[in-house]
Coordinates of C-alpha atoms in Angstrom, one line a residue:
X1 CA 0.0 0.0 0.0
X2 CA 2.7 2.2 1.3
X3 CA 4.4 1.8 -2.2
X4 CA 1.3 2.6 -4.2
X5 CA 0.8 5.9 -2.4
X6 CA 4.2 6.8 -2.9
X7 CA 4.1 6.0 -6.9
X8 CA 0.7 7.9 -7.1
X9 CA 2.4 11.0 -5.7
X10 CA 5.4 10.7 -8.0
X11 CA 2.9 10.7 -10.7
X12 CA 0.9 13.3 -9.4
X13 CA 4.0 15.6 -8.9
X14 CA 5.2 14.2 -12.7
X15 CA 1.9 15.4 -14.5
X16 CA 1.7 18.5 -12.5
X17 CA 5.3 19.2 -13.7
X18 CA 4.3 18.8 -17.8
X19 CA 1.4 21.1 -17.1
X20 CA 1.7 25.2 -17.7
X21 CA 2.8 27.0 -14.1
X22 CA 0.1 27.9 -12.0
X23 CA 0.5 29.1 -8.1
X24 CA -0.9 26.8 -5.8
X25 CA -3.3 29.2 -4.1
X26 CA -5.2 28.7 -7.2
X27 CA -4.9 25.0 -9.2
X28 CA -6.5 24.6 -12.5
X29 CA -9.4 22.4 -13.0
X30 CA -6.8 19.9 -14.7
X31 CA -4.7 19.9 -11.4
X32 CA -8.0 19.5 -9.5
X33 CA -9.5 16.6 -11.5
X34 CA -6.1 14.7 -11.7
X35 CA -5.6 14.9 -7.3
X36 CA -9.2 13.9 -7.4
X37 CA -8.6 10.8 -9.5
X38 CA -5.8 9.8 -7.8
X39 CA -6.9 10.3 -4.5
X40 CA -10.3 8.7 -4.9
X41 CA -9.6 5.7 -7.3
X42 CA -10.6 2.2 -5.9
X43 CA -7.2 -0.2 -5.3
X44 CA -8.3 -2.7 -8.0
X45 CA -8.1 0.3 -10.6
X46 CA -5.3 1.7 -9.6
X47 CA -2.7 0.1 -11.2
X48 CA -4.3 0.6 -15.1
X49 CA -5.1 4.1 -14.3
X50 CA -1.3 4.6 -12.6
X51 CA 0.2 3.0 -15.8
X52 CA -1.7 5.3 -18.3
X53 CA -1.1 8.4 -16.4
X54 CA 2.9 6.7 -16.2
X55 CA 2.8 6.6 -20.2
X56 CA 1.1 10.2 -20.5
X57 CA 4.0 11.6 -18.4
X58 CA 6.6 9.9 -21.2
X59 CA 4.2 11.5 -23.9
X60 CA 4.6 15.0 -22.5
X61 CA 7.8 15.4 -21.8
X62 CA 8.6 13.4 -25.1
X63 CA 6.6 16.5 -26.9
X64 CA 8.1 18.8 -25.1
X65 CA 11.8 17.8 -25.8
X66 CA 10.7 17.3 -29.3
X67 CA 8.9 21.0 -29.4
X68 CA 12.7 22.1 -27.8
X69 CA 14.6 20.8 -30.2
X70 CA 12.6 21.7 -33.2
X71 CA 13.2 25.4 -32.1
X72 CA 16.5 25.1 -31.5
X73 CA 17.6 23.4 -34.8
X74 CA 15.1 25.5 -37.0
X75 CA 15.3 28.9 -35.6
X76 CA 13.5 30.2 -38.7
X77 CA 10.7 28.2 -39.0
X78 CA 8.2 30.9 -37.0
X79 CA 10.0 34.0 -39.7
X80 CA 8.3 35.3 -42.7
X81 CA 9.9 35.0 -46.0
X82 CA 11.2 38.4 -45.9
X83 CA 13.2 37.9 -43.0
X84 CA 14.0 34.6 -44.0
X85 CA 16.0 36.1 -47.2
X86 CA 17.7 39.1 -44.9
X87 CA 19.1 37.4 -42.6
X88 CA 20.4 34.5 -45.3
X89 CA 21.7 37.6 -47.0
X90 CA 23.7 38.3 -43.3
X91 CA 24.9 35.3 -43.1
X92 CA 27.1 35.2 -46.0
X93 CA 28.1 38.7 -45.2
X94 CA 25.7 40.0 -47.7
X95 CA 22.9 43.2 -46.8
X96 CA 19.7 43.4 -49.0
X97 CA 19.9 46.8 -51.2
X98 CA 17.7 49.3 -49.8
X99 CA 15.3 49.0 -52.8
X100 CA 14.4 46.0 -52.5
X101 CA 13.4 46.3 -48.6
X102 CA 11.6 49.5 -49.8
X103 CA 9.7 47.7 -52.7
X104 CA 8.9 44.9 -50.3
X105 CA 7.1 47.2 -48.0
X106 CA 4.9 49.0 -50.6
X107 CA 3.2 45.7 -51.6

């Protein structure tokens, strides 16, 4: 018993990590409804719920490596194409000619 109360609050404190930052004067109805489950589940349940909850933890900080390293190796993937071609232009010591970042702002 003692070692299913101590997993459930591991994976209480690992979901509660993965979700945004929120004080704890004030949980979110996520937070909420998760200590609810955890604290109110029958014993015969527990260990299914515990093991999706464990695999939902490996999802979410799976996505959020994945959403880290997509930003750091792409760093212009959120940049519009005009920005895009300036700073390509920087980067092999190149500046865009004043008319063309003039003509690109009329249209």
């Amino acid at each position: 018993m003692a070692s299913s109360s101590a997993r459930a609050r591991s994976l209480y404190r690992s979901l509660l990590r993965e979700l945004p930052q929120r004080p704890l004067s004030a949980p979110s109805l996520v937070q909420q409804r998760i200590r609810n489950t955890i604290a109110t589940q029958p014993q015969n349940t527990a260990q299914l719920e515990m093991d999706q909850a464990e695999q939902y933890v490996h999802y979410a900080k799976a996505q959020r490596m994945y959403t880290t390293l997509l930003e750091k190796y792409n760093p212009g993937m959120e940049m519009d194409e005009e920005e895009r071609v300036r700073l390509t232009a920087r980067r092999v010591g190149m500046d865009l000619p004043d008319e063309f970042v003039r003509k690109k702002h009329k249209s």
